PDB file of C-alpha atoms in Angstrom:
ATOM      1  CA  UNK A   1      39.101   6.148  10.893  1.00 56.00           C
ATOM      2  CA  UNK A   2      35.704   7.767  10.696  1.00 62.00           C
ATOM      3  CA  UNK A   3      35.445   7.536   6.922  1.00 63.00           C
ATOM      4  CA  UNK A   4      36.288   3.764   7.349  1.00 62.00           C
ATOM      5  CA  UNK A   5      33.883   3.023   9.897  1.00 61.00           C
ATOM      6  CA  UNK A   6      31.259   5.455   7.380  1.00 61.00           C
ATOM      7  CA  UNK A   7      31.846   3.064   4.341  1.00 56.00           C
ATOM      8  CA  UNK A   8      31.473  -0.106   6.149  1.00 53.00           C
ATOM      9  CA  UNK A   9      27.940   0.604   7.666  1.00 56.00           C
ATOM     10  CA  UNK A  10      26.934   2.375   3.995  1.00 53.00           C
ATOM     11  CA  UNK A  11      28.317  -0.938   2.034  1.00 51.00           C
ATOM     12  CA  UNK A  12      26.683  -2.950   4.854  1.00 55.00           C
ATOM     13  CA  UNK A  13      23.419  -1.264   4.493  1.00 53.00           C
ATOM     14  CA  UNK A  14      23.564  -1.692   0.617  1.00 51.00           C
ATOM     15  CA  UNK A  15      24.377  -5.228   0.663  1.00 50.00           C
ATOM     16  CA  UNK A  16      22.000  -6.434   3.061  1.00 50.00           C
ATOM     17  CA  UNK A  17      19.282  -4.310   1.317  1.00 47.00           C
ATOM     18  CA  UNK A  18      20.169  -6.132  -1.686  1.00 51.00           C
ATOM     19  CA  UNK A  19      18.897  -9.792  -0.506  1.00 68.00           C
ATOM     20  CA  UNK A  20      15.579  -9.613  -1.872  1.00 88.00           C
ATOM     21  CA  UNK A  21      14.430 -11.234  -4.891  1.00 94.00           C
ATOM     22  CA  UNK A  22      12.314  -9.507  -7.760  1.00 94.00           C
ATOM     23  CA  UNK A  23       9.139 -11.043  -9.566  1.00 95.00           C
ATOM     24  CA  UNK A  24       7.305  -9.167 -11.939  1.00 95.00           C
ATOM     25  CA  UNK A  25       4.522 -10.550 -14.511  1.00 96.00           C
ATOM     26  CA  UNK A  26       2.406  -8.724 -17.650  1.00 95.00           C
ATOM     27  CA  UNK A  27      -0.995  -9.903 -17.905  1.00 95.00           C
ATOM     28  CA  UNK A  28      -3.559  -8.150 -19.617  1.00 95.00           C
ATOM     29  CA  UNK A  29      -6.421  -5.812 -17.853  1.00 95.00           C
ATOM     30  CA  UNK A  30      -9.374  -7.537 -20.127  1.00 96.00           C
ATOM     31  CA  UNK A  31      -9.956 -10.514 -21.152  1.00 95.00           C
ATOM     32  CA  UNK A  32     -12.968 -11.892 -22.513  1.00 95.00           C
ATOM     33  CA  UNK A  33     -14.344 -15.323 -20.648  1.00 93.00           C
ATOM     34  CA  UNK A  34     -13.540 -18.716 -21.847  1.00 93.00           C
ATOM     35  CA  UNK A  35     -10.293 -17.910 -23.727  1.00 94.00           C
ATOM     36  CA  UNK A  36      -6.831 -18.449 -22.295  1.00 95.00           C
ATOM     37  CA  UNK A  37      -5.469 -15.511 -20.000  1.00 96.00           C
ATOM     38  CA  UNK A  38      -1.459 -16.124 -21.093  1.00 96.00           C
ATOM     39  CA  UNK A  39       0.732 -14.355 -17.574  1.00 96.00           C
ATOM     40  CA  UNK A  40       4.666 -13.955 -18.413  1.00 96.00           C
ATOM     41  CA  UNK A  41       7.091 -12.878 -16.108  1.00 96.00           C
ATOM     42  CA  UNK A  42      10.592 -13.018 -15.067  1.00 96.00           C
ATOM     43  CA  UNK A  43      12.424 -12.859 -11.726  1.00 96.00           C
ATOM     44  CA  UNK A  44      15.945 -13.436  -9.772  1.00 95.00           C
ATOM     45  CA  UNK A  45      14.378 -16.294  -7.784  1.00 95.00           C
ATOM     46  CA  UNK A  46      16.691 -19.571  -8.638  1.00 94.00           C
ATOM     47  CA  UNK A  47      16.018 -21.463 -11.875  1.00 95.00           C
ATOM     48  CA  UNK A  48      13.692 -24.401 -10.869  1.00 95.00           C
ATOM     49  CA  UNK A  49      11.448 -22.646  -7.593  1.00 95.00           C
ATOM     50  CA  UNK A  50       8.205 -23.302  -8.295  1.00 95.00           C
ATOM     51  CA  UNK A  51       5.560 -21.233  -6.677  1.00 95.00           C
ATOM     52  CA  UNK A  52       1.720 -20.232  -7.082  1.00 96.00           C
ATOM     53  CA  UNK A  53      -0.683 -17.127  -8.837  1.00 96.00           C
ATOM     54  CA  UNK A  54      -3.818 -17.238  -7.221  1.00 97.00           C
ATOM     55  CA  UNK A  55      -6.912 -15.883  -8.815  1.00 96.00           C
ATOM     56  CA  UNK A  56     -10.091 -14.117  -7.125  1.00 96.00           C
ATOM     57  CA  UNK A  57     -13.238 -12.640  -7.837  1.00 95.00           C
ATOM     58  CA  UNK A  58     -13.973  -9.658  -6.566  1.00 94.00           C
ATOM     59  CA  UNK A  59     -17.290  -9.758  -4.005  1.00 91.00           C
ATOM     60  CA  UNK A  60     -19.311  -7.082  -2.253  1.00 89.00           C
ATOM     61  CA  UNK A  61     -17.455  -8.417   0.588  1.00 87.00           C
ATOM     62  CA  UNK A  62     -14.253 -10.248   0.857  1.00 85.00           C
ATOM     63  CA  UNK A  63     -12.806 -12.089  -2.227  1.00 90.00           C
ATOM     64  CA  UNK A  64     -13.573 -15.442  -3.872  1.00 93.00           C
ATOM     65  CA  UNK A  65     -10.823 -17.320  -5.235  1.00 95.00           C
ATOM     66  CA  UNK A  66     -11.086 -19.093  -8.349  1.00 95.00           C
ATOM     67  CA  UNK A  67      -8.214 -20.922  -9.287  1.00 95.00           C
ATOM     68  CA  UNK A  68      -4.618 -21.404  -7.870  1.00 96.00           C
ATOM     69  CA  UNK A  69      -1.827 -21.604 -10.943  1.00 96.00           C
ATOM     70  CA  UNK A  70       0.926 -23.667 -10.225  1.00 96.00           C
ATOM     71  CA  UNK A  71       4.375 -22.179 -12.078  1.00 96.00           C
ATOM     72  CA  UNK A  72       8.456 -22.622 -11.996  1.00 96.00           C
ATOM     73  CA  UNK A  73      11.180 -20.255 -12.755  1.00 96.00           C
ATOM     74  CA  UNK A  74      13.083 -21.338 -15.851  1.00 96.00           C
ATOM     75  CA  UNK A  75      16.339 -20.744 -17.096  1.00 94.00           C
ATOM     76  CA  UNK A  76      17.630 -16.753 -17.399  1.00 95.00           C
ATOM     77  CA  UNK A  77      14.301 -16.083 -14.377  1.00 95.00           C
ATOM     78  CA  UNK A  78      11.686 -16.134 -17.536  1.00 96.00           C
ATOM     79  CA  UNK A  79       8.388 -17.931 -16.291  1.00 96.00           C
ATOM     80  CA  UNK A  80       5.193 -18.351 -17.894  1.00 95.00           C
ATOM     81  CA  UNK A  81       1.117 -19.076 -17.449  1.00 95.00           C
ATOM     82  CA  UNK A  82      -1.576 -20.123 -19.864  1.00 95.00           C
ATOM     83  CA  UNK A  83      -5.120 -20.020 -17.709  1.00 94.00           C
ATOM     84  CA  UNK A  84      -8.257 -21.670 -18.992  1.00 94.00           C
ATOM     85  CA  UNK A  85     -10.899 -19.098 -18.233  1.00 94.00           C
ATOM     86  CA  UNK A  86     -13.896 -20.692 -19.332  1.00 92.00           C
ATOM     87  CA  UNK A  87     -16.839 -20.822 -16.303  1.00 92.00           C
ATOM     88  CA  UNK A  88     -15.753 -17.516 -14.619  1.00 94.00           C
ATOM     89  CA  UNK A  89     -18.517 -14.693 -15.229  1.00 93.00           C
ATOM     90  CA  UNK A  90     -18.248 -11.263 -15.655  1.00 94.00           C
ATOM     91  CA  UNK A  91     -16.388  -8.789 -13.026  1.00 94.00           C
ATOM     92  CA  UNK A  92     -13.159  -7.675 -11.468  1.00 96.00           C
ATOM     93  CA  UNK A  93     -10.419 -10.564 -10.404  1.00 96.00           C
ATOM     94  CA  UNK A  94      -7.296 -10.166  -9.518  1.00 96.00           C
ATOM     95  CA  UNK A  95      -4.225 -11.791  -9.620  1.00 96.00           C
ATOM     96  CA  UNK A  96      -1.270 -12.286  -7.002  1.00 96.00           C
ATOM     97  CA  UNK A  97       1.820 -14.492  -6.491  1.00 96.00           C
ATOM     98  CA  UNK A  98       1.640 -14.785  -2.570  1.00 95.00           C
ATOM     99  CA  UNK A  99       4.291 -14.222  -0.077  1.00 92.00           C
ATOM    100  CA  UNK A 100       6.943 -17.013   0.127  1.00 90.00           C
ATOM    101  CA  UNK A 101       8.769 -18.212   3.604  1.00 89.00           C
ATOM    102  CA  UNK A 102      12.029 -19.138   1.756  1.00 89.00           C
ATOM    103  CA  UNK A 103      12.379 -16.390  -0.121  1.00 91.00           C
ATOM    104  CA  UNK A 104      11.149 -12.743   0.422  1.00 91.00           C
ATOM    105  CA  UNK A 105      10.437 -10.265  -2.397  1.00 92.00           C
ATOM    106  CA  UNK A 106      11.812  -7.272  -3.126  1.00 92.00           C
ATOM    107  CA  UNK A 107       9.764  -4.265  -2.519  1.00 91.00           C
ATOM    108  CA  UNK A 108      10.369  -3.613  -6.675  1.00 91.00           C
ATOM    109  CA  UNK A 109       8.266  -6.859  -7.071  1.00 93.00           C
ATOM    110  CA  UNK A 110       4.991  -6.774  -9.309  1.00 92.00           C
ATOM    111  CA  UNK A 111       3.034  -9.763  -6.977  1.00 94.00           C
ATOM    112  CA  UNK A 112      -0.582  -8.230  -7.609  1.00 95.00           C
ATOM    113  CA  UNK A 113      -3.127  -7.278 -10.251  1.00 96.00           C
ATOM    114  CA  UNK A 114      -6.267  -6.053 -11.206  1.00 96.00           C
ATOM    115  CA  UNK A 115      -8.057  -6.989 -14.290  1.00 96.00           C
ATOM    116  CA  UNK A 116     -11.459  -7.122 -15.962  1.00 96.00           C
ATOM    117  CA  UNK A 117     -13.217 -10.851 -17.345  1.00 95.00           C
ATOM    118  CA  UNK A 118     -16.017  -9.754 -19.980  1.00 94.00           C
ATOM    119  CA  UNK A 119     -18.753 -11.745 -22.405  1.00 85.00           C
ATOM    120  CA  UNK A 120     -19.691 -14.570 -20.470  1.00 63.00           C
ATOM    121  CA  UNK A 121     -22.460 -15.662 -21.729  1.00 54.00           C
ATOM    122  CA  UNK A 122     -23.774 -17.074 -18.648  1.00 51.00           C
ATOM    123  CA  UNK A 123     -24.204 -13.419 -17.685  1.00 47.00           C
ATOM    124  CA  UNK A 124     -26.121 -12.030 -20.884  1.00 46.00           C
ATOM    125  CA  UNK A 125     -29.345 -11.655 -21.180  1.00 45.00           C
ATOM    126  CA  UNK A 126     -31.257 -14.460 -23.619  1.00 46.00           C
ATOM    127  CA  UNK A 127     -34.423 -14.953 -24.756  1.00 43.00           C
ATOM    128  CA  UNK A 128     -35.462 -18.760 -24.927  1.00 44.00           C
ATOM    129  CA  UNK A 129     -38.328 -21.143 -24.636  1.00 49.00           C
ATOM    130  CA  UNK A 130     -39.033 -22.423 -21.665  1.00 49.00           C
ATOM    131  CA  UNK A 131     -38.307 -26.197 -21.564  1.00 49.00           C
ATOM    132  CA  UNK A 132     -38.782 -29.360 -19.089  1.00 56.00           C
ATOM    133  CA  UNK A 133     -35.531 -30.132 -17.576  1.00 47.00           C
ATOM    134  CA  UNK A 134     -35.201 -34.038 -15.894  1.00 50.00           C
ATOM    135  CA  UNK A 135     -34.355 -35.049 -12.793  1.00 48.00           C
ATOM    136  CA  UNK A 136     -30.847 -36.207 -14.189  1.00 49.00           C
ATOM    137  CA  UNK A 137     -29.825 -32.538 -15.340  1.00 45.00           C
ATOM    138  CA  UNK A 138     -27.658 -31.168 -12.028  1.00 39.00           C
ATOM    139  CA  UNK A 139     -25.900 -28.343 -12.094  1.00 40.00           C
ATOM    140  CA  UNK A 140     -22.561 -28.170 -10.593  1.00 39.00           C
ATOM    141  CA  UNK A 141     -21.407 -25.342  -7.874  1.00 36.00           C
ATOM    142  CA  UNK A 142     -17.999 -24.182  -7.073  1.00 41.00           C
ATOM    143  CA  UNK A 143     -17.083 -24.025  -3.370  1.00 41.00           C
ATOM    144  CA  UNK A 144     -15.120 -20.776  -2.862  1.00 41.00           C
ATOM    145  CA  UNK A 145     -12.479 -19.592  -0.572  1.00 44.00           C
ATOM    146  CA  UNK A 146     -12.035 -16.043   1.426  1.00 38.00           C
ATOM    147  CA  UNK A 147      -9.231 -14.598   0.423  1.00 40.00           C
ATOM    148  CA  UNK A 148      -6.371 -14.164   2.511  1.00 41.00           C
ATOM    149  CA  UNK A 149      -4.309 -10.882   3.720  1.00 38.00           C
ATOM    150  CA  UNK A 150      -1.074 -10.846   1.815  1.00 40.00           C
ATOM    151  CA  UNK A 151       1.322  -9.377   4.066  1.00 40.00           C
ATOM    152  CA  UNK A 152       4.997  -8.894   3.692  1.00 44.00           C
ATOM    153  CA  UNK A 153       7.374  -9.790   6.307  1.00 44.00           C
ATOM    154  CA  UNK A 154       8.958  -6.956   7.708  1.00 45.00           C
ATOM    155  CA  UNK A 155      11.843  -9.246   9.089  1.00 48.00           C
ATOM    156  CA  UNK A 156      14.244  -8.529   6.543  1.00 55.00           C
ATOM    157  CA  UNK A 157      14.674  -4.513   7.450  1.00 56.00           C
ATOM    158  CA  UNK A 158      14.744  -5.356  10.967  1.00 53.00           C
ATOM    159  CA  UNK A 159      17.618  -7.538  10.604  1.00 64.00           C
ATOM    160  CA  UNK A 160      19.208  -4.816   8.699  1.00 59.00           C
ATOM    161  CA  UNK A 161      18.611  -2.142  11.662  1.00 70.00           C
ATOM    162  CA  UNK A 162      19.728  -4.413  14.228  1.00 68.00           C
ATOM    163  CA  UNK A 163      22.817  -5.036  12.064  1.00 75.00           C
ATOM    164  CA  UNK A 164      23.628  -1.195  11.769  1.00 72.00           C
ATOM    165  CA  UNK A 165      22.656  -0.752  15.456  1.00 75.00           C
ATOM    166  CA  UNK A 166      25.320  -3.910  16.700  1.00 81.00           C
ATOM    167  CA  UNK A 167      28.037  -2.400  14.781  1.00 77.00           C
ATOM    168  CA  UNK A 168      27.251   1.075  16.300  1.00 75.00           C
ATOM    169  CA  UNK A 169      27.198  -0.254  19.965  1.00 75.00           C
ATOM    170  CA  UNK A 170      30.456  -2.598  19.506  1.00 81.00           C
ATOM    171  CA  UNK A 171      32.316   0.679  17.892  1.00 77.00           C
ATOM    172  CA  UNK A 172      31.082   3.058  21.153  1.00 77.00           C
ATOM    173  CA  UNK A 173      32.234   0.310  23.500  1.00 80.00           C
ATOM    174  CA  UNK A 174      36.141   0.205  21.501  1.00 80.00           C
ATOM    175  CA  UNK A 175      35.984   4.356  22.394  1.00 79.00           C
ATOM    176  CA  UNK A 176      35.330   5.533  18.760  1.00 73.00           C
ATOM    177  CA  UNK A 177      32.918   8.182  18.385  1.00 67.00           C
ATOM    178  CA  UNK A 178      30.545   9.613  15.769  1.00 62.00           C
TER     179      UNK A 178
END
């Protein structure tokens, strides 16, 4: 009866382990500005769930983001990115596919990433005339966000613990013991 009881609570451990979803995504760790940063990556989320990859600049304090990449899971969990580049100077980003309320990921998931935007002109040194510039020239700032402290849910292993701890109380209370 023991070795019953034993294989329950181990297959009921590794089944409700099992009910989080992987993501994972390449992307390179350079890329030079104003070309086209290309992300692929696949997951077990369902075909058609469409979530986010957020991009940030690294600052001397906090984060700035820069974009937010809309994307959906395809057919066999493939997914892909193409990301216009041009405007963002030189430094460190990174790149992360926040947390998600209906889902939860897998702690096997690949949701965050450093890389490296070079050869922005903007940011090289030039040697020019000096010219009169009209009223009518503007130029244009970006509004930036902080970035926010991804966090996963630790809701999933509780349920599992509370699960194993149930089972254990209900079997003490029929007289079995361990």
């Amino acid at each position: 009866m023991k070795k019953i009881i034993t294989s329950l609570l181990c297959l009921f451990l590794l089944v409700s382990g099992a009910s989080a979803y992987l993501i994972n995504f390449e992307a390179p760790s350079t890329i030079e500005s104003g070309t086209t940063l290309y992300v692929s990556g696949t997951s077990t989320l369902p075909e058609g769930f469409s979530t986010v990859m957020e991009f940030y600049k690294k600052a001397p304090v906090g984060n700035n983001k820069v974009a937010t990449v809309p994307f959906t899971i395809q057919e066999g969990g493939n997914w892909y990115l193409e990301i216009d580049t041009s405007g963002w100077t030189d430094g460190d980003y990174t790149m992360s596919i926040p947390a998600n309320s209906q889902y939860s990921y897998g702690s096997s998931s690949n949701t965050l990433k450093a890389f490296t935007v070079t050869g922005n002109p903007a940011t090289k040194i030039v040697t020019a005339t000096p010219t009169e510039t009209t009223a009518e020239e503007t130029t244009q700032t970006q509004q930036t966000e902080s970035t926010p402290v991804q966090t996963q849910s630790p809701l999933p292993a509780w349920i599992c613990i509370a699960g194993v701890l149930i089972s254990l109380l209900i079997l003490m209370k029929k007289g079995l013991t361990f």
